[in-house]
Amino acid sequence: MEIRINLRGTMNSLNIGESMEVERKPLNPLGFAPDYVRSLATKVGDNEGKSFTVSAKKGERTITVTRIS
């Protein structure tokens, strides 16, 4: 049985320059939609004073989140 990650907590724990990859929905039922990941990156950034970039290229199976500050 696969476990879905705590996206907010994992994103919040990234150090500057670190990246994480998450599976994309609907390719993986436990994955995340790109718009949700972007929205959450904005919320975490606003609440914690951090900045992130989110890369969700069409046709790719993963979404990459990178902390930039």
N, CA, C, O and CB atoms as a CASP TS submission, in Angstrom:
PFRMAT TS
TARGET T0000
AUTHOR 0000-0000-0000
METHOD Language model
MODEL 1
PARENT N/A
ATOM      1  N   MET     1       0.829  -1.177   0.000  1.00  0.00           N
ATOM      2  CA  MET     1       0.000   0.000   0.000  1.00  0.00           C
ATOM      3  C   MET     1       0.881   1.252   0.000  1.00  0.00           C
ATOM      4  O   MET     1       1.763   1.404   0.846  1.00  0.00           O
ATOM      5  CB  MET     1      -0.947  -0.008   1.209  1.00  0.00           C
ATOM      6  N   GLU     2       0.631   2.133  -0.951  1.00  0.00           N
ATOM      7  CA  GLU     2       1.383   3.378  -1.015  1.00  0.00           C
ATOM      8  C   GLU     2       0.765   4.414  -0.094  1.00  0.00           C
ATOM      9  O   GLU     2      -0.442   4.417   0.144  1.00  0.00           O
ATOM     10  CB  GLU     2       1.437   3.906  -2.453  1.00  0.00           C
ATOM     11  N   ILE     3       1.616   5.294   0.420  1.00  0.00           N
ATOM     12  CA  ILE     3       1.156   6.357   1.311  1.00  0.00           C
ATOM     13  C   ILE     3       1.352   7.685   0.609  1.00  0.00           C
ATOM     14  O   ILE     3       2.404   7.930   0.018  1.00  0.00           O
ATOM     15  CB  ILE     3       1.912   6.330   2.673  1.00  0.00           C
ATOM     16  N   ARG     4       0.359   8.530   0.668  1.00  0.00           N
ATOM     17  CA  ARG     4       0.450   9.859   0.071  1.00  0.00           C
ATOM     18  C   ARG     4       1.275  10.750   0.990  1.00  0.00           C
ATOM     19  O   ARG     4       1.086  10.736   2.207  1.00  0.00           O
ATOM     20  CB  ARG     4      -0.967  10.467  -0.172  1.00  0.00           C
ATOM     21  N   ILE     5       2.192  11.528   0.409  1.00  0.00           N
ATOM     22  CA  ILE     5       3.083  12.353   1.224  1.00  0.00           C
ATOM     23  C   ILE     5       2.358  13.576   1.766  1.00  0.00           C
ATOM     24  O   ILE     5       1.332  13.997   1.233  1.00  0.00           O
ATOM     25  CB  ILE     5       4.302  12.786   0.410  1.00  0.00           C
ATOM     26  N   ASN     6       2.909  14.137   2.832  1.00  0.00           N
ATOM     27  CA  ASN     6       2.436  15.398   3.387  1.00  0.00           C
ATOM     28  C   ASN     6       3.112  16.493   2.573  1.00  0.00           C
ATOM     29  O   ASN     6       4.237  16.894   2.874  1.00  0.00           O
ATOM     30  CB  ASN     6       2.755  15.528   4.942  1.00  0.00           C
ATOM     31  N   LEU     7       2.434  16.971   1.552  1.00  0.00           N
ATOM     32  CA  LEU     7       3.029  17.910   0.615  1.00  0.00           C
ATOM     33  C   LEU     7       3.390  19.230   1.277  1.00  0.00           C
ATOM     34  O   LEU     7       4.473  19.763   1.040  1.00  0.00           O
ATOM     35  CB  LEU     7       2.089  18.156  -0.536  1.00  0.00           C
ATOM     36  N   ARG     8       2.505  19.761   2.096  1.00  0.00           N
ATOM     37  CA  ARG     8       2.768  21.040   2.765  1.00  0.00           C
ATOM     38  C   ARG     8       4.003  20.936   3.674  1.00  0.00           C
ATOM     39  O   ARG     8       4.877  21.801   3.633  1.00  0.00           O
ATOM     40  CB  ARG     8       1.531  21.482   3.591  1.00  0.00           C
ATOM     41  N   GLY     9       4.072  19.892   4.480  1.00  0.00           N
ATOM     42  CA  GLY     9       5.195  19.716   5.403  1.00  0.00           C
ATOM     43  C   GLY     9       6.508  19.493   4.677  1.00  0.00           C
ATOM     44  O   GLY     9       7.540  20.039   5.066  1.00  0.00           O
ATOM     45  N   THR    10       6.471  18.693   3.624  1.00  0.00           N
ATOM     46  CA  THR    10       7.684  18.420   2.861  1.00  0.00           C
ATOM     47  C   THR    10       8.172  19.687   2.163  1.00  0.00           C
ATOM     48  O   THR    10       9.368  19.977   2.155  1.00  0.00           O
ATOM     49  CB  THR    10       7.436  17.305   1.831  1.00  0.00           C
ATOM     50  N   MET    11       7.246  20.432   1.581  1.00  0.00           N
ATOM     51  CA  MET    11       7.590  21.684   0.913  1.00  0.00           C
ATOM     52  C   MET    11       8.187  22.675   1.915  1.00  0.00           C
ATOM     53  O   MET    11       9.175  23.348   1.619  1.00  0.00           O
ATOM     54  CB  MET    11       6.345  22.293   0.230  1.00  0.00           C
ATOM     55  N   ASN    12       7.592  22.756   3.078  1.00  0.00           N
ATOM     56  CA  ASN    12       8.044  23.685   4.111  1.00  0.00           C
ATOM     57  C   ASN    12       9.439  23.326   4.630  1.00  0.00           C
ATOM     58  O   ASN    12      10.168  24.207   5.085  1.00  0.00           O
ATOM     59  CB  ASN    12       7.050  23.704   5.266  1.00  0.00           C
ATOM     60  N   SER    13       9.820  22.049   4.569  1.00  0.00           N
ATOM     61  CA  SER    13      11.112  21.617   5.101  1.00  0.00           C
ATOM     62  C   SER    13      12.262  21.764   4.100  1.00  0.00           C
ATOM     63  O   SER    13      13.415  21.522   4.457  1.00  0.00           O
ATOM     64  CB  SER    13      11.018  20.183   5.544  1.00  0.00           C
ATOM     65  N   LEU    14      11.975  22.152   2.863  1.00  0.00           N
ATOM     66  CA  LEU    14      13.038  22.308   1.874  1.00  0.00           C
ATOM     67  C   LEU    14      13.961  23.466   2.240  1.00  0.00           C
ATOM     68  O   LEU    14      13.507  24.511   2.706  1.00  0.00           O
ATOM     69  CB  LEU    14      12.443  22.527   0.481  1.00  0.00           C
ATOM     70  N   ASN    15      15.251  23.270   2.024  1.00  0.00           N
ATOM     71  CA  ASN    15      16.225  24.337   2.179  1.00  0.00           C
ATOM     72  C   ASN    15      16.392  25.049   0.839  1.00  0.00           C
ATOM     73  O   ASN    15      16.009  24.514  -0.202  1.00  0.00           O
ATOM     74  CB  ASN    15      17.586  23.783   2.691  1.00  0.00           C
ATOM     75  N   ILE    16      16.959  26.246   0.861  1.00  0.00           N
ATOM     76  CA  ILE    16      17.161  27.006  -0.369  1.00  0.00           C
ATOM     77  C   ILE    16      17.999  26.181  -1.345  1.00  0.00           C
ATOM     78  O   ILE    16      19.061  25.667  -0.995  1.00  0.00           O
ATOM     79  CB  ILE    16      17.847  28.368  -0.071  1.00  0.00           C
ATOM     80  N   GLY    17      17.501  26.066  -2.575  1.00  0.00           N
ATOM     81  CA  GLY    17      18.183  25.296  -3.615  1.00  0.00           C
ATOM     82  C   GLY    17      17.765  23.844  -3.708  1.00  0.00           C
ATOM     83  O   GLY    17      18.087  23.175  -4.689  1.00  0.00           O
ATOM     84  N   GLU    18      17.053  23.337  -2.710  1.00  0.00           N
ATOM     85  CA  GLU    18      16.590  21.948  -2.734  1.00  0.00           C
ATOM     86  C   GLU    18      15.314  21.822  -3.553  1.00  0.00           C
ATOM     87  O   GLU    18      14.518  22.756  -3.650  1.00  0.00           O
ATOM     88  CB  GLU    18      16.355  21.431  -1.306  1.00  0.00           C
ATOM     89  N   SER    19      15.143  20.639  -4.142  1.00  0.00           N
ATOM     90  CA  SER    19      13.959  20.346  -4.947  1.00  0.00           C
ATOM     91  C   SER    19      13.311  19.066  -4.467  1.00  0.00           C
ATOM     92  O   SER    19      13.930  18.233  -3.804  1.00  0.00           O
ATOM     93  CB  SER    19      14.319  20.238  -6.436  1.00  0.00           C
ATOM     94  N   MET    20      12.059  18.937  -4.819  1.00  0.00           N
ATOM     95  CA  MET    20      11.331  17.689  -4.570  1.00  0.00           C
ATOM     96  C   MET    20      10.486  17.395  -5.794  1.00  0.00           C
ATOM     97  O   MET    20      10.085  18.307  -6.517  1.00  0.00           O
ATOM     98  CB  MET    20      10.442  17.782  -3.278  1.00  0.00           C
ATOM     99  N   GLU    21      10.220  16.134  -6.020  1.00  0.00           N
ATOM    100  CA  GLU    21       9.356  15.736  -7.127  1.00  0.00           C
ATOM    101  C   GLU    21       8.171  14.978  -6.563  1.00  0.00           C
ATOM    102  O   GLU    21       8.308  14.166  -5.648  1.00  0.00           O
ATOM    103  CB  GLU    21      10.126  14.872  -8.166  1.00  0.00           C
ATOM    104  N   VAL    22       7.003  15.257  -7.127  1.00  0.00           N
ATOM    105  CA  VAL    22       5.789  14.531  -6.753  1.00  0.00           C
ATOM    106  C   VAL    22       5.143  13.995  -8.015  1.00  0.00           C
ATOM    107  O   VAL    22       5.266  14.584  -9.089  1.00  0.00           O
ATOM    108  CB  VAL    22       4.797  15.441  -5.963  1.00  0.00           C
ATOM    109  N   GLU    23       4.461  12.886  -7.877  1.00  0.00           N
ATOM    110  CA  GLU    23       3.744  12.292  -8.995  1.00  0.00           C
ATOM    111  C   GLU    23       2.549  13.161  -9.366  1.00  0.00           C
ATOM    112  O   GLU    23       1.980  13.863  -8.529  1.00  0.00           O
ATOM    113  CB  GLU    23       3.288  10.861  -8.651  1.00  0.00           C
ATOM    114  N   ARG    24       2.194  13.096 -10.610  1.00  0.00           N
ATOM    115  CA  ARG    24       1.117  13.908 -11.155  1.00  0.00           C
ATOM    116  C   ARG    24      -0.167  13.090 -11.287  1.00  0.00           C
ATOM    117  O   ARG    24      -0.144  11.930 -11.697  1.00  0.00           O
ATOM    118  CB  ARG    24       1.521  14.488 -12.513  1.00  0.00           C
ATOM    119  N   LYS    25      -1.286  13.721 -10.931  1.00  0.00           N
ATOM    120  CA  LYS    25      -2.596  13.131 -11.199  1.00  0.00           C
ATOM    121  C   LYS    25      -2.944  13.413 -12.640  1.00  0.00           C
ATOM    122  O   LYS    25      -2.503  14.455 -13.126  1.00  0.00           O
ATOM    123  CB  LYS    25      -3.693  13.688 -10.237  1.00  0.00           C
ATOM    124  N   PRO    26      -3.651  12.644 -13.349  1.00  0.00           N
ATOM    125  CA  PRO    26      -4.264  11.359 -13.037  1.00  0.00           C
ATOM    126  C   PRO    26      -3.354  10.174 -13.310  1.00  0.00           C
ATOM    127  O   PRO    26      -3.783   9.027 -13.186  1.00  0.00           O
ATOM    128  CB  PRO    26      -5.523  11.201 -13.817  1.00  0.00           C
ATOM    129  N   LEU    27      -2.084  10.434 -13.687  1.00  0.00           N
ATOM    130  CA  LEU    27      -1.174   9.328 -13.989  1.00  0.00           C
ATOM    131  C   LEU    27      -0.926   8.451 -12.773  1.00  0.00           C
ATOM    132  O   LEU    27      -0.677   7.253 -12.912  1.00  0.00           O
ATOM    133  CB  LEU    27       0.145   9.863 -14.513  1.00  0.00           C
ATOM    134  N   ASN    28      -0.989   9.027 -11.599  1.00  0.00           N
ATOM    135  CA  ASN    28      -0.863   8.275 -10.354  1.00  0.00           C
ATOM    136  C   ASN    28      -2.021   8.706  -9.456  1.00  0.00           C
ATOM    137  O   ASN    28      -2.135   9.891  -9.140  1.00  0.00           O
ATOM    138  CB  ASN    28       0.540   8.520  -9.656  1.00  0.00           C
ATOM    139  N   PRO    29      -2.880   7.778  -9.037  1.00  0.00           N
ATOM    140  CA  PRO    29      -4.033   8.153  -8.213  1.00  0.00           C
ATOM    141  C   PRO    29      -3.654   8.823  -6.886  1.00  0.00           C
ATOM    142  O   PRO    29      -4.463   9.551  -6.311  1.00  0.00           O
ATOM    143  CB  PRO    29      -4.861   6.931  -7.931  1.00  0.00           C
ATOM    144  N   LEU    30      -2.435   8.583  -6.399  1.00  0.00           N
ATOM    145  CA  LEU    30      -1.979   9.219  -5.162  1.00  0.00           C
ATOM    146  C   LEU    30      -1.205  10.505  -5.442  1.00  0.00           C
ATOM    147  O   LEU    30      -0.648  11.109  -4.525  1.00  0.00           O
ATOM    148  CB  LEU    30      -1.106   8.253  -4.364  1.00  0.00           C
ATOM    149  N   GLY    31      -1.172  10.921  -6.695  1.00  0.00           N
ATOM    150  CA  GLY    31      -0.444  12.115  -7.087  1.00  0.00           C
ATOM    151  C   GLY    31      -1.232  13.386  -6.820  1.00  0.00           C
ATOM    152  O   GLY    31      -2.276  13.366  -6.169  1.00  0.00           O
ATOM    153  N   PHE    32      -0.711  14.492  -7.336  1.00  0.00           N
ATOM    154  CA  PHE    32      -1.302  15.803  -7.107  1.00  0.00           C
ATOM    155  C   PHE    32      -1.527  16.509  -8.436  1.00  0.00           C
ATOM    156  O   PHE    32      -0.777  16.303  -9.391  1.00  0.00           O
ATOM    157  CB  PHE    32      -0.408  16.654  -6.186  1.00  0.00           C
ATOM    158  N   ALA    33      -2.546  17.330  -8.494  1.00  0.00           N
ATOM    159  CA  ALA    33      -2.809  18.145  -9.672  1.00  0.00           C
ATOM    160  C   ALA    33      -1.843  19.336  -9.669  1.00  0.00           C
ATOM    161  O   ALA    33      -1.566  19.897  -8.609  1.00  0.00           O
ATOM    162  CB  ALA    33      -4.299  18.628  -9.701  1.00  0.00           C
ATOM    163  N   PRO    34      -1.331  19.725 -10.831  1.00  0.00           N
ATOM    164  CA  PRO    34      -0.379  20.842 -10.881  1.00  0.00           C
ATOM    165  C   PRO    34      -0.926  22.138 -10.287  1.00  0.00           C
ATOM    166  O   PRO    34      -0.185  22.861  -9.621  1.00  0.00           O
ATOM    167  CB  PRO    34       0.034  21.090 -12.306  1.00  0.00           C
ATOM    168  N   ASP    35      -2.187  22.445 -10.507  1.00  0.00           N
ATOM    169  CA  ASP    35      -2.738  23.691  -9.958  1.00  0.00           C
ATOM    170  C   ASP    35      -2.791  23.659  -8.432  1.00  0.00           C
ATOM    171  O   ASP    35      -2.638  24.695  -7.785  1.00  0.00           O
ATOM    172  CB  ASP    35      -4.141  23.943 -10.519  1.00  0.00           C
ATOM    173  N   TYR    36      -3.005  22.476  -7.854  1.00  0.00           N
ATOM    174  CA  TYR    36      -2.991  22.345  -6.395  1.00  0.00           C
ATOM    175  C   TYR    36      -1.583  22.580  -5.852  1.00  0.00           C
ATOM    176  O   TYR    36      -1.410  23.268  -4.846  1.00  0.00           O
ATOM    177  CB  TYR    36      -3.505  20.951  -5.969  1.00  0.00           C
ATOM    178  N   VAL    37      -0.577  22.009  -6.514  1.00  0.00           N
ATOM    179  CA  VAL    37       0.805  22.160  -6.061  1.00  0.00           C
ATOM    180  C   VAL    37       1.225  23.628  -6.149  1.00  0.00           C
ATOM    181  O   VAL    37       1.869  24.146  -5.237  1.00  0.00           O
ATOM    182  CB  VAL    37       1.760  21.270  -6.901  1.00  0.00           C
ATOM    183  N   ARG    38       0.865  24.295  -7.238  1.00  0.00           N
ATOM    184  CA  ARG    38       1.203  25.719  -7.385  1.00  0.00           C
ATOM    185  C   ARG    38       0.533  26.555  -6.299  1.00  0.00           C
ATOM    186  O   ARG    38       1.165  27.425  -5.699  1.00  0.00           O
ATOM    187  CB  ARG    38       0.786  26.233  -8.776  1.00  0.00           C
ATOM    188  N   SER    39      -0.734  26.292  -6.052  1.00  0.00           N
ATOM    189  CA  SER    39      -1.477  27.025  -5.031  1.00  0.00           C
ATOM    190  C   SER    39      -0.873  26.814  -3.649  1.00  0.00           C
ATOM    191  O   SER    39      -0.726  27.765  -2.881  1.00  0.00           O
ATOM    192  CB  SER    39      -2.942  26.599  -5.032  1.00  0.00           C
ATOM    193  N   LEU    40      -0.526  25.579  -3.333  1.00  0.00           N
ATOM    194  CA  LEU    40       0.059  25.274  -2.038  1.00  0.00           C
ATOM    195  C   LEU    40       1.437  25.914  -1.885  1.00  0.00           C
ATOM    196  O   LEU    40       1.784  26.378  -0.799  1.00  0.00           O
ATOM    197  CB  LEU    40       0.156  23.767  -1.849  1.00  0.00           C
ATOM    198  N   ALA    41       2.221  25.944  -2.955  1.00  0.00           N
ATOM    199  CA  ALA    41       3.539  26.596  -2.903  1.00  0.00           C
ATOM    200  C   ALA    41       3.376  28.075  -2.597  1.00  0.00           C
ATOM    201  O   ALA    41       4.170  28.643  -1.847  1.00  0.00           O
ATOM    202  CB  ALA    41       4.305  26.407  -4.238  1.00  0.00           C
ATOM    203  N   THR    42       2.363  28.702  -3.162  1.00  0.00           N
ATOM    204  CA  THR    42       2.096  30.116  -2.884  1.00  0.00           C
ATOM    205  C   THR    42       1.684  30.315  -1.432  1.00  0.00           C
ATOM    206  O   THR    42       2.155  31.243  -0.774  1.00  0.00           O
ATOM    207  CB  THR    42       1.003  30.653  -3.820  1.00  0.00           C
ATOM    208  N   LYS    43       0.811  29.452  -0.931  1.00  0.00           N
ATOM    209  CA  LYS    43       0.353  29.571   0.458  1.00  0.00           C
ATOM    210  C   LYS    43       1.489  29.364   1.448  1.00  0.00           C
ATOM    211  O   LYS    43       1.638  30.137   2.394  1.00  0.00           O
ATOM    212  CB  LYS    43      -0.756  28.567   0.734  1.00  0.00           C
ATOM    213  N   VAL    44       2.289  28.325   1.235  1.00  0.00           N
ATOM    214  CA  VAL    44       3.420  28.063   2.126  1.00  0.00           C
ATOM    215  C   VAL    44       4.404  29.228   2.057  1.00  0.00           C
ATOM    216  O   VAL    44       4.923  29.673   3.081  1.00  0.00           O
ATOM    217  CB  VAL    44       4.125  26.727   1.751  1.00  0.00           C
ATOM    218  N   GLY    45       4.656  29.715   0.853  1.00  0.00           N
ATOM    219  CA  GLY    45       5.566  30.841   0.689  1.00  0.00           C
ATOM    220  C   GLY    45       5.090  32.086   1.414  1.00  0.00           C
ATOM    221  O   GLY    45       5.880  32.760   2.075  1.00  0.00           O
ATOM    222  N   ASP    46       3.804  32.399   1.298  1.00  0.00           N
ATOM    223  CA  ASP    46       3.252  33.573   1.971  1.00  0.00           C
ATOM    224  C   ASP    46       3.288  33.421   3.488  1.00  0.00           C
ATOM    225  O   ASP    46       3.630  34.366   4.199  1.00  0.00           O
ATOM    226  CB  ASP    46       1.821  33.820   1.508  1.00  0.00           C
ATOM    227  N   ASN    47       2.942  32.250   3.981  1.00  0.00           N
ATOM    228  CA  ASN    47       2.886  32.018   5.429  1.00  0.00           C
ATOM    229  C   ASN    47       4.262  31.938   6.077  1.00  0.00           C
ATOM    230  O   ASN    47       4.432  32.343   7.227  1.00  0.00           O
ATOM    231  CB  ASN    47       2.131  30.747   5.711  1.00  0.00           C
ATOM    232  N   GLU    48       5.241  31.421   5.348  1.00  0.00           N
ATOM    233  CA  GLU    48       6.562  31.161   5.926  1.00  0.00           C
ATOM    234  C   GLU    48       7.649  32.101   5.412  1.00  0.00           C
ATOM    235  O   GLU    48       8.796  32.000   5.848  1.00  0.00           O
ATOM    236  CB  GLU    48       6.963  29.745   5.644  1.00  0.00           C
ATOM    237  N   GLY    49       7.318  33.005   4.503  1.00  0.00           N
ATOM    238  CA  GLY    49       8.307  33.924   3.963  1.00  0.00           C
ATOM    239  C   GLY    49       9.316  33.248   3.050  1.00  0.00           C
ATOM    240  O   GLY    49      10.486  33.630   3.021  1.00  0.00           O
ATOM    241  N   LYS    50       8.870  32.254   2.309  1.00  0.00           N
ATOM    242  CA  LYS    50       9.735  31.498   1.407  1.00  0.00           C
ATOM    243  C   LYS    50       9.224  31.666  -0.018  1.00  0.00           C
ATOM    244  O   LYS    50       8.082  32.075  -0.231  1.00  0.00           O
ATOM    245  CB  LYS    50       9.785  29.990   1.805  1.00  0.00           C
ATOM    246  N   SER    51      10.072  31.350  -0.990  1.00  0.00           N
ATOM    247  CA  SER    51       9.674  31.401  -2.399  1.00  0.00           C
ATOM    248  C   SER    51       9.984  30.066  -3.061  1.00  0.00           C
ATOM    249  O   SER    51      11.006  29.439  -2.782  1.00  0.00           O
ATOM    250  CB  SER    51      10.396  32.561  -3.141  1.00  0.00           C
ATOM    251  N   PHE    52       9.085  29.645  -3.940  1.00  0.00           N
ATOM    252  CA  PHE    52       9.221  28.372  -4.638  1.00  0.00           C
ATOM    253  C   PHE    52       8.961  28.559  -6.133  1.00  0.00           C
ATOM    254  O   PHE    52       8.257  29.482  -6.542  1.00  0.00           O
ATOM    255  CB  PHE    52       8.253  27.324  -4.049  1.00  0.00           C
ATOM    256  N   THR    53       9.535  27.677  -6.932  1.00  0.00           N
ATOM    257  CA  THR    53       9.148  27.558  -8.327  1.00  0.00           C
ATOM    258  C   THR    53       8.527  26.173  -8.490  1.00  0.00           C
ATOM    259  O   THR    53       8.928  25.214  -7.829  1.00  0.00           O
ATOM    260  CB  THR    53      10.378  27.772  -9.301  1.00  0.00           C
ATOM    261  N   VAL    54       7.551  26.089  -9.373  1.00  0.00           N
ATOM    262  CA  VAL    54       6.884  24.820  -9.638  1.00  0.00           C
ATOM    263  C   VAL    54       6.947  24.573 -11.138  1.00  0.00           C
ATOM    264  O   VAL    54       6.514  25.409 -11.930  1.00  0.00           O
ATOM    265  CB  VAL    54       5.400  24.826  -9.120  1.00  0.00           C
ATOM    266  N   SER    55       7.486  23.423 -11.523  1.00  0.00           N
ATOM    267  CA  SER    55       7.582  23.047 -12.923  1.00  0.00           C
ATOM    268  C   SER    55       6.716  21.822 -13.173  1.00  0.00           C
ATOM    269  O   SER    55       6.958  20.750 -12.618  1.00  0.00           O
ATOM    270  CB  SER    55       9.047  22.775 -13.324  1.00  0.00           C
ATOM    271  N   ALA    56       5.700  21.997 -14.020  1.00  0.00           N
ATOM    272  CA  ALA    56       4.792  20.900 -14.356  1.00  0.00           C
ATOM    273  C   ALA    56       4.633  20.868 -15.869  1.00  0.00           C
ATOM    274  O   ALA    56       3.618  21.310 -16.407  1.00  0.00           O
ATOM    275  CB  ALA    56       3.403  21.064 -13.645  1.00  0.00           C
ATOM    276  N   LYS    57       5.639  20.345 -16.543  1.00  0.00           N
ATOM    277  CA  LYS    57       5.628  20.328 -18.004  1.00  0.00           C
ATOM    278  C   LYS    57       4.638  19.299 -18.530  1.00  0.00           C
ATOM    279  O   LYS    57       4.522  18.187 -18.015  1.00  0.00           O
ATOM    280  CB  LYS    57       7.027  20.035 -18.545  1.00  0.00           C
ATOM    281  N   LYS    58       3.937  19.707 -19.564  1.00  0.00           N
ATOM    282  CA  LYS    58       2.927  18.846 -20.167  1.00  0.00           C
ATOM    283  C   LYS    58       3.558  17.541 -20.644  1.00  0.00           C
ATOM    284  O   LYS    58       4.617  17.544 -21.272  1.00  0.00           O
ATOM    285  CB  LYS    58       2.231  19.566 -21.336  1.00  0.00           C
ATOM    286  N   GLY    59       2.903  16.443 -20.342  1.00  0.00           N
ATOM    287  CA  GLY    59       3.370  15.139 -20.768  1.00  0.00           C
ATOM    288  C   GLY    59       4.336  14.462 -19.810  1.00  0.00           C
ATOM    289  O   GLY    59       4.621  13.276 -19.970  1.00  0.00           O
ATOM    290  N   GLU    60       4.849  15.186 -18.815  1.00  0.00           N
ATOM    291  CA  GLU    60       5.751  14.573 -17.845  1.00  0.00           C
ATOM    292  C   GLU    60       4.963  13.997 -16.676  1.00  0.00           C
ATOM    293  O   GLU    60       3.884  14.482 -16.336  1.00  0.00           O
ATOM    294  CB  GLU    60       6.780  15.595 -17.342  1.00  0.00           C
ATOM    295  N   ARG    61       5.513  12.970 -16.076  1.00  0.00           N
ATOM    296  CA  ARG    61       4.832  12.246 -15.010  1.00  0.00           C
ATOM    297  C   ARG    61       4.985  12.917 -13.640  1.00  0.00           C
ATOM    298  O   ARG    61       4.202  12.652 -12.728  1.00  0.00           O
ATOM    299  CB  ARG    61       5.357  10.832 -14.944  1.00  0.00           C
ATOM    300  N   THR    62       5.982  13.779 -13.499  1.00  0.00           N
ATOM    301  CA  THR    62       6.243  14.380 -12.196  1.00  0.00           C
ATOM    302  C   THR    62       6.146  15.899 -12.242  1.00  0.00           C
ATOM    303  O   THR    62       6.220  16.520 -13.303  1.00  0.00           O
ATOM    304  CB  THR    62       7.614  13.966 -11.695  1.00  0.00           C
ATOM    305  N   ILE    63       5.979  16.470 -11.059  1.00  0.00           N
ATOM    306  CA  ILE    63       5.966  17.910 -10.848  1.00  0.00           C
ATOM    307  C   ILE    63       7.158  18.208  -9.950  1.00  0.00           C
ATOM    308  O   ILE    63       7.352  17.537  -8.936  1.00  0.00           O
ATOM    309  CB  ILE    63       4.596  18.412 -10.211  1.00  0.00           C
ATOM    310  N   THR    64       7.954  19.202 -10.308  1.00  0.00           N
ATOM    311  CA  THR    64       9.139  19.557  -9.532  1.00  0.00           C
ATOM    312  C   THR    64       8.905  20.869  -8.803  1.00  0.00           C
ATOM    313  O   THR    64       8.506  21.865  -9.406  1.00  0.00           O
ATOM    314  CB  THR    64      10.381  19.659 -10.440  1.00  0.00           C
ATOM    315  N   VAL    65       9.158  20.859  -7.497  1.00  0.00           N
ATOM    316  CA  VAL    65       9.058  22.060  -6.659  1.00  0.00           C
ATOM    317  C   VAL    65      10.458  22.367  -6.147  1.00  0.00           C
ATOM    318  O   VAL    65      11.130  21.503  -5.583  1.00  0.00           O
ATOM    319  CB  VAL    65       8.036  21.863  -5.462  1.00  0.00           C
ATOM    320  N   THR    66      10.891  23.614  -6.353  1.00  0.00           N
ATOM    321  CA  THR    66      12.228  24.037  -5.916  1.00  0.00           C
ATOM    322  C   THR    66      12.083  25.266  -5.031  1.00  0.00           C
ATOM    323  O   THR    66      11.363  26.205  -5.372  1.00  0.00           O
ATOM    324  CB  THR    66      13.161  24.340  -7.140  1.00  0.00           C
ATOM    325  N   ARG    67      12.765  25.258  -3.901  1.00  0.00           N
ATOM    326  CA  ARG    67      12.772  26.441  -3.040  1.00  0.00           C
ATOM    327  C   ARG    67      13.857  27.376  -3.537  1.00  0.00           C
ATOM    328  O   ARG    67      15.009  26.971  -3.692  1.00  0.00           O
ATOM    329  CB  ARG    67      13.001  26.062  -1.538  1.00  0.00           C
ATOM    330  N   ILE    68      13.488  28.646  -3.791  1.00  0.00           N
ATOM    331  CA  ILE    68      14.459  29.592  -4.325  1.00  0.00           C
ATOM    332  C   ILE    68      14.882  30.647  -3.304  1.00  0.00           C
ATOM    333  O   ILE    68      15.915  31.292  -3.479  1.00  0.00           O
ATOM    334  CB  ILE    68      13.891  30.268  -5.544  1.00  0.00           C
ATOM    335  N   SER    69      14.102  30.828  -2.249  1.00  0.00           N
ATOM    336  CA  SER    69      14.543  31.734  -1.170  1.00  0.00           C
ATOM    337  C   SER    69      13.760  31.446   0.100  1.00  0.00           C
ATOM    338  O   SER    69      13.978  32.097   1.121  1.00  0.00           O
ATOM    339  CB  SER    69      14.367  33.224  -1.583  1.00  0.00           C
TER
END
